[in-house]
Amino acid sequence: MRIAIFGGTFDPIHSAHLVVAAEAARQFHLDQILFIPNAVPPHKPGRTPYAQRLRMVQAACAGYPQFAVSDIEQANEKSYSILTLERLLPTGGEWFFLIGADAFAEITTWFRWREVLALVTFIVVSRPGSTYAIPEGARVLPLETLELDVSSTRIRAELARGEMPAELPPAVADCIRAEGLYGF
Ligand code: ATP
């Protein structure tokens, strides 16, 4: 099995996440994309509760046979990728880490980042306005055919204004309406 971990806040998950995952699977012959919502993102405190973000990710991925969702970071006090990798990698398979250029640009700030780089190959997806350096020793497969101008930040702002953004998968829009998230 060739599996890519796709970690994130997913606050909320949006169409670019799904397109990025599908395109990575296609270009790099992956069997599975494992979406892992972060429990308490060290860099993004004070966001939507974990349970609701997890539910939206599950709803968005439901129709995609290659997409799976893991709640492995639920128990972590903080979401450190190295701890997740240390639990997942021994289960077997060939592991990749799918990440946007903006997030990869900050990789050297991650807890035990050198060990993270030593453990997995990164698939780094281009994103408008983001550039990144490749630290020595990192294995990087660039995915540069996408340049999607979508972010959760903009989606949250639109929802707060009472607009339902087109970049939200219908099942996610339903969750947001049902639970009254983001001030919608
Ligand atoms: P926020 O705006 O709240 O910071 P976000 O839209 O960047 O959120 P995250 O949940 O932080 O979404 O992203 C999870 C992963 O998906 C990260 O690796 C991020 O770089 C990547 N990603 C998100 N949006 C895009 C995009 N439009 N193109 C490429 N990668 C993306």
mmCIF file of C-alpha atoms and ligand atoms in Angstrom:
data_model
loop_
_atom_site.group_PDB
_atom_site.id
_atom_site.type_symbol
_atom_site.label_atom_id
_atom_site.label_comp_id
_atom_site.label_asym_id
_atom_site.label_seq_id
_atom_site.Cartn_x
_atom_site.Cartn_y
_atom_site.Cartn_z
ATOM 1 C CA MET A 1 0.000 0.000 0.000
ATOM 2 C CA ARG A 2 1.187 3.492 -0.855
ATOM 3 C CA ILE A 3 -0.464 5.833 1.641
ATOM 4 C CA ALA A 4 -0.262 9.603 2.025
ATOM 5 C CA ILE A 5 -1.033 11.272 5.314
ATOM 6 C CA PHE A 6 -2.913 14.550 4.800
ATOM 7 C CA GLY A 7 -2.925 16.484 8.061
ATOM 8 C CA GLY A 8 -4.590 19.805 8.664
ATOM 9 C CA THR A 9 -6.900 21.927 10.696
ATOM 10 C CA PHE A 10 -9.691 21.435 8.138
ATOM 11 C CA ASP A 11 -11.626 24.340 9.656
ATOM 12 C CA PRO A 12 -13.580 23.701 7.489
ATOM 13 C CA ILE A 13 -12.470 21.167 4.836
ATOM 14 C CA HIS A 14 -12.962 22.616 1.322
ATOM 15 C CA SER A 15 -12.872 21.667 -2.339
ATOM 16 C CA ALA A 16 -9.137 22.387 -2.752
ATOM 17 C CA HIS A 17 -8.340 19.770 -0.077
ATOM 18 C CA LEU A 18 -10.315 17.190 -2.054
ATOM 19 C CA VAL A 19 -8.828 18.168 -5.431
ATOM 20 C CA VAL A 20 -5.288 18.149 -4.008
ATOM 21 C CA ALA A 21 -5.836 14.678 -2.512
ATOM 22 C CA ALA A 22 -7.309 13.230 -5.715
ATOM 23 C CA GLU A 23 -4.566 14.718 -7.883
ATOM 24 C CA ALA A 24 -1.794 13.469 -5.586
ATOM 25 C CA ALA A 25 -3.285 9.963 -5.679
ATOM 26 C CA ARG A 26 -3.414 10.094 -9.483
ATOM 27 C CA GLN A 27 0.065 11.540 -10.102
ATOM 28 C CA PHE A 28 1.923 9.474 -7.522
ATOM 29 C CA HIS A 29 -0.048 6.219 -7.744
ATOM 30 C CA LEU A 30 -1.231 6.275 -4.143
ATOM 31 C CA ASP A 31 -3.699 3.693 -2.887
ATOM 32 C CA GLN A 32 -5.019 5.814 -0.051
ATOM 33 C CA ILE A 33 -5.090 9.380 1.262
ATOM 34 C CA LEU A 34 -5.469 9.402 5.023
ATOM 35 C CA PHE A 35 -7.003 12.683 6.212
ATOM 36 C CA ILE A 36 -5.935 13.436 9.791
ATOM 37 C CA PRO A 37 -7.603 16.444 11.432
ATOM 38 C CA ASN A 38 -5.372 18.011 14.090
ATOM 39 C CA ALA A 39 -6.740 17.897 17.624
ATOM 40 C CA VAL A 40 -5.152 21.034 19.066
ATOM 41 C CA PRO A 41 -3.121 22.657 16.302
ATOM 42 C CA PRO A 42 -0.018 24.172 17.937
ATOM 43 C CA HIS A 43 -0.053 27.059 15.435
ATOM 44 C CA LYS A 44 -3.816 27.686 15.324
ATOM 45 C CA PRO A 45 -5.397 27.809 18.800
ATOM 46 C CA GLY A 46 -9.041 28.693 19.452
ATOM 47 C CA ARG A 47 -10.716 27.097 16.461
ATOM 48 C CA THR A 48 -13.834 24.997 15.850
ATOM 49 C CA PRO A 49 -14.035 22.000 18.249
ATOM 50 C CA TYR A 50 -12.293 18.837 17.063
ATOM 51 C CA ALA A 51 -15.465 16.716 16.950
ATOM 52 C CA GLN A 52 -17.181 19.080 14.518
ATOM 53 C CA ARG A 53 -14.133 19.416 12.231
ATOM 54 C CA LEU A 54 -13.774 15.617 12.206
ATOM 55 C CA ARG A 55 -17.450 15.183 11.284
ATOM 56 C CA MET A 56 -17.092 17.607 8.357
ATOM 57 C CA VAL A 57 -14.006 15.761 7.064
ATOM 58 C CA GLN A 58 -15.848 12.432 7.322
ATOM 59 C CA ALA A 59 -18.852 13.884 5.463
ATOM 60 C CA ALA A 60 -16.651 15.337 2.692
ATOM 61 C CA CYS A 61 -14.679 12.100 2.159
ATOM 62 C CA ALA A 62 -17.653 9.741 2.264
ATOM 63 C CA GLY A 63 -18.059 9.357 -1.493
ATOM 64 C CA TYR A 64 -14.376 8.743 -2.294
ATOM 65 C CA PRO A 65 -13.126 5.141 -2.085
ATOM 66 C CA GLN A 66 -9.461 6.227 -1.920
ATOM 67 C CA PHE A 67 -10.023 8.667 0.949
ATOM 68 C CA ALA A 68 -9.965 7.577 4.587
ATOM 69 C CA VAL A 69 -10.232 9.620 7.790
ATOM 70 C CA SER A 70 -8.265 8.968 10.969
ATOM 71 C CA ASP A 71 -9.007 10.294 14.452
ATOM 72 C CA ILE A 72 -5.531 9.271 15.647
ATOM 73 C CA GLU A 73 -4.681 12.814 16.758
ATOM 74 C CA GLN A 74 -7.775 13.119 18.948
ATOM 75 C CA ALA A 75 -5.981 11.905 22.041
ATOM 76 C CA ASN A 76 -2.796 13.909 21.565
ATOM 77 C CA GLU A 77 -2.541 16.869 23.844
ATOM 78 C CA LYS A 78 -0.967 18.695 20.918
ATOM 79 C CA SER A 79 -0.869 17.546 17.326
ATOM 80 C CA TYR A 80 2.736 16.669 16.617
ATOM 81 C CA SER A 81 3.243 14.879 13.315
ATOM 82 C CA ILE A 82 6.258 12.956 14.573
ATOM 83 C CA LEU A 83 4.121 11.220 17.223
ATOM 84 C CA THR A 84 1.525 10.268 14.611
ATOM 85 C CA LEU A 85 4.204 8.961 12.232
ATOM 86 C CA GLU A 86 5.763 6.883 14.998
ATOM 87 C CA ARG A 87 2.420 5.191 15.551
ATOM 88 C CA LEU A 88 1.401 4.725 11.904
ATOM 89 C CA LEU A 89 4.602 3.735 10.105
ATOM 90 C CA PRO A 90 5.184 0.436 11.946
ATOM 91 C CA THR A 91 1.769 -0.758 10.693
ATOM 92 C CA GLY A 92 3.380 -1.334 7.271
ATOM 93 C CA GLY A 93 3.114 0.197 3.815
ATOM 94 C CA GLU A 94 4.954 2.964 1.991
ATOM 95 C CA TRP A 95 4.189 6.331 3.557
ATOM 96 C CA PHE A 96 4.072 9.839 2.109
ATOM 97 C CA PHE A 97 3.060 13.160 3.622
ATOM 98 C CA LEU A 98 0.819 15.371 1.501
ATOM 99 C CA ILE A 99 1.191 19.066 2.296
ATOM 100 C CA GLY A 100 0.602 22.501 0.770
ATOM 101 C CA ALA A 101 3.551 24.762 -0.059
ATOM 102 C CA ASP A 102 2.550 27.245 2.695
ATOM 103 C CA ALA A 103 2.709 24.567 5.387
ATOM 104 C CA PHE A 104 5.881 22.929 4.048
ATOM 105 C CA ALA A 105 7.588 26.347 4.110
ATOM 106 C CA GLU A 106 7.350 26.148 7.931
ATOM 107 C CA ILE A 107 8.548 22.571 8.286
ATOM 108 C CA THR A 108 11.716 23.493 10.183
ATOM 109 C CA THR A 109 9.546 24.907 12.993
ATOM 110 C CA TRP A 110 7.914 21.502 13.624
ATOM 111 C CA PHE A 111 8.640 19.505 16.768
ATOM 112 C CA ARG A 112 11.513 17.051 15.942
ATOM 113 C CA TRP A 113 11.373 18.146 12.288
ATOM 114 C CA ARG A 114 14.612 16.424 11.252
ATOM 115 C CA GLU A 115 13.141 13.084 12.303
ATOM 116 C CA VAL A 116 9.937 13.840 10.398
ATOM 117 C CA LEU A 117 11.977 14.539 7.250
ATOM 118 C CA ALA A 118 13.950 11.331 7.712
ATOM 119 C CA LEU A 119 10.803 9.217 7.986
ATOM 120 C CA VAL A 120 8.648 10.191 4.994
ATOM 121 C CA THR A 121 8.681 11.552 1.464
ATOM 122 C CA PHE A 122 6.743 14.813 1.156
ATOM 123 C CA ILE A 123 4.394 15.581 -1.716
ATOM 124 C CA VAL A 124 4.380 19.383 -1.750
ATOM 125 C CA VAL A 125 1.486 21.059 -3.558
ATOM 126 C CA SER A 126 1.915 24.511 -5.093
ATOM 127 C CA ARG A 127 -0.404 27.179 -3.724
ATOM 128 C CA PRO A 128 -0.873 30.782 -4.932
ATOM 129 C CA GLY A 129 1.596 33.139 -3.242
ATOM 130 C CA SER A 130 3.577 30.397 -1.465
ATOM 131 C CA THR A 131 7.200 29.492 -2.038
ATOM 132 C CA TYR A 132 9.321 27.072 -0.028
ATOM 133 C CA ALA A 133 12.884 25.924 0.461
ATOM 134 C CA ILE A 134 13.789 22.240 0.636
ATOM 135 C CA PRO A 135 15.840 21.531 3.787
ATOM 136 C CA GLU A 136 18.910 19.379 3.288
ATOM 137 C CA GLY A 137 18.095 15.699 3.308
ATOM 138 C CA ALA A 138 14.358 16.150 2.675
ATOM 139 C CA ARG A 139 12.734 13.955 0.048
ATOM 140 C CA VAL A 140 10.229 16.067 -1.884
ATOM 141 C CA LEU A 141 7.948 15.224 -4.790
ATOM 142 C CA PRO A 142 6.576 18.527 -6.091
ATOM 143 C CA LEU A 143 2.974 18.597 -7.288
ATOM 144 C CA GLU A 144 2.883 21.709 -9.416
ATOM 145 C CA THR A 145 -0.069 21.247 -11.726
ATOM 146 C CA LEU A 146 -2.469 22.842 -9.246
ATOM 147 C CA GLU A 147 -2.714 26.480 -8.186
ATOM 148 C CA LEU A 148 -5.993 26.610 -6.283
ATOM 149 C CA ASP A 149 -6.954 29.928 -4.740
ATOM 150 C CA VAL A 150 -9.092 28.510 -1.914
ATOM 151 C CA SER A 151 -8.517 28.757 1.839
ATOM 152 C CA SER A 152 -10.469 27.964 4.997
ATOM 153 C CA THR A 153 -9.696 31.487 6.218
ATOM 154 C CA ARG A 154 -11.598 33.046 3.309
ATOM 155 C CA ILE A 155 -14.424 30.518 3.650
ATOM 156 C CA ARG A 156 -14.833 31.342 7.374
ATOM 157 C CA ALA A 157 -15.020 35.057 6.519
ATOM 158 C CA GLU A 158 -17.682 34.478 3.865
ATOM 159 C CA LEU A 159 -19.749 32.301 6.216
ATOM 160 C CA ALA A 160 -19.562 34.976 8.914
ATOM 161 C CA ARG A 161 -21.053 37.393 6.359
ATOM 162 C CA GLY A 162 -23.916 34.927 5.785
ATOM 163 C CA GLU A 163 -22.676 33.659 2.387
ATOM 164 C CA MET A 164 -22.413 29.920 1.627
ATOM 165 C CA PRO A 165 -19.179 29.551 -0.404
ATOM 166 C CA ALA A 166 -19.269 27.397 -3.533
ATOM 167 C CA GLU A 167 -15.952 25.812 -2.467
ATOM 168 C CA LEU A 168 -17.703 23.874 0.313
ATOM 169 C CA PRO A 169 -18.656 20.276 -0.544
ATOM 170 C CA PRO A 170 -22.479 19.947 -0.252
ATOM 171 C CA ALA A 171 -22.254 17.535 2.710
ATOM 172 C CA VAL A 172 -20.042 20.030 4.565
ATOM 173 C CA ALA A 173 -22.413 22.894 3.802
ATOM 174 C CA ASP A 174 -25.198 20.748 5.287
ATOM 175 C CA CYS A 175 -23.203 20.217 8.529
ATOM 176 C CA ILE A 176 -22.524 23.958 8.792
ATOM 177 C CA ARG A 177 -26.194 24.808 8.302
ATOM 178 C CA ALA A 178 -27.383 22.099 10.712
ATOM 179 C CA GLU A 179 -24.961 23.051 13.474
ATOM 180 C CA GLY A 180 -24.863 26.800 12.843
ATOM 181 C CA LEU A 181 -21.065 26.907 12.573
ATOM 182 C CA TYR A 182 -18.909 29.948 11.754
ATOM 183 C CA GLY A 183 -21.756 32.317 12.553
ATOM 184 C CA PHE A 184 -23.710 31.222 9.482
HETATM 185 P P1 ATP B 1 -6.488 28.215 6.971
HETATM 186 O O1 ATP B 1 -6.901 29.206 5.912
HETATM 187 O O2 ATP B 1 -7.414 28.133 8.138
HETATM 188 O O3 ATP B 1 -5.030 28.371 7.378
HETATM 189 P P2 ATP B 1 -6.157 26.120 4.940
HETATM 190 O O4 ATP B 1 -7.131 26.439 3.863
HETATM 191 O O5 ATP B 1 -4.702 26.431 4.680
HETATM 192 O O6 ATP B 1 -6.642 26.756 6.324
HETATM 193 P P3 ATP B 1 -5.564 23.658 6.339
HETATM 194 O O7 ATP B 1 -6.589 22.793 6.992
HETATM 195 O O8 ATP B 1 -4.667 24.443 7.200
HETATM 196 O O9 ATP B 1 -6.362 24.598 5.289
HETATM 197 O O10 ATP B 1 -4.753 22.805 5.290
HETATM 198 C C1 ATP B 1 -4.445 21.435 5.403
HETATM 199 C C2 ATP B 1 -3.411 21.139 4.336
HETATM 200 O O11 ATP B 1 -3.954 21.414 3.031
HETATM 201 C C3 ATP B 1 -2.147 22.001 4.450
HETATM 202 O O12 ATP B 1 -1.021 21.214 4.083
HETATM 203 C C4 ATP B 1 -2.384 23.106 3.428
HETATM 204 O O13 ATP B 1 -1.190 23.651 2.926
HETATM 205 C C5 ATP B 1 -3.119 22.332 2.328
HETATM 206 N N1 ATP B 1 -3.964 23.204 1.509
HETATM 207 C C6 ATP B 1 -5.062 23.878 1.898
HETATM 208 N N2 ATP B 1 -5.572 24.608 0.891
HETATM 209 C C7 ATP B 1 -4.770 24.386 -0.180
HETATM 210 C C8 ATP B 1 -4.753 24.873 -1.532
HETATM 211 N N3 ATP B 1 -5.664 25.756 -1.974
HETATM 212 N N4 ATP B 1 -3.773 24.424 -2.356
HETATM 213 C C9 ATP B 1 -2.826 23.553 -1.896
HETATM 214 N N5 ATP B 1 -2.797 23.057 -0.649
HETATM 215 C C10 ATP B 1 -3.739 23.472 0.214
#
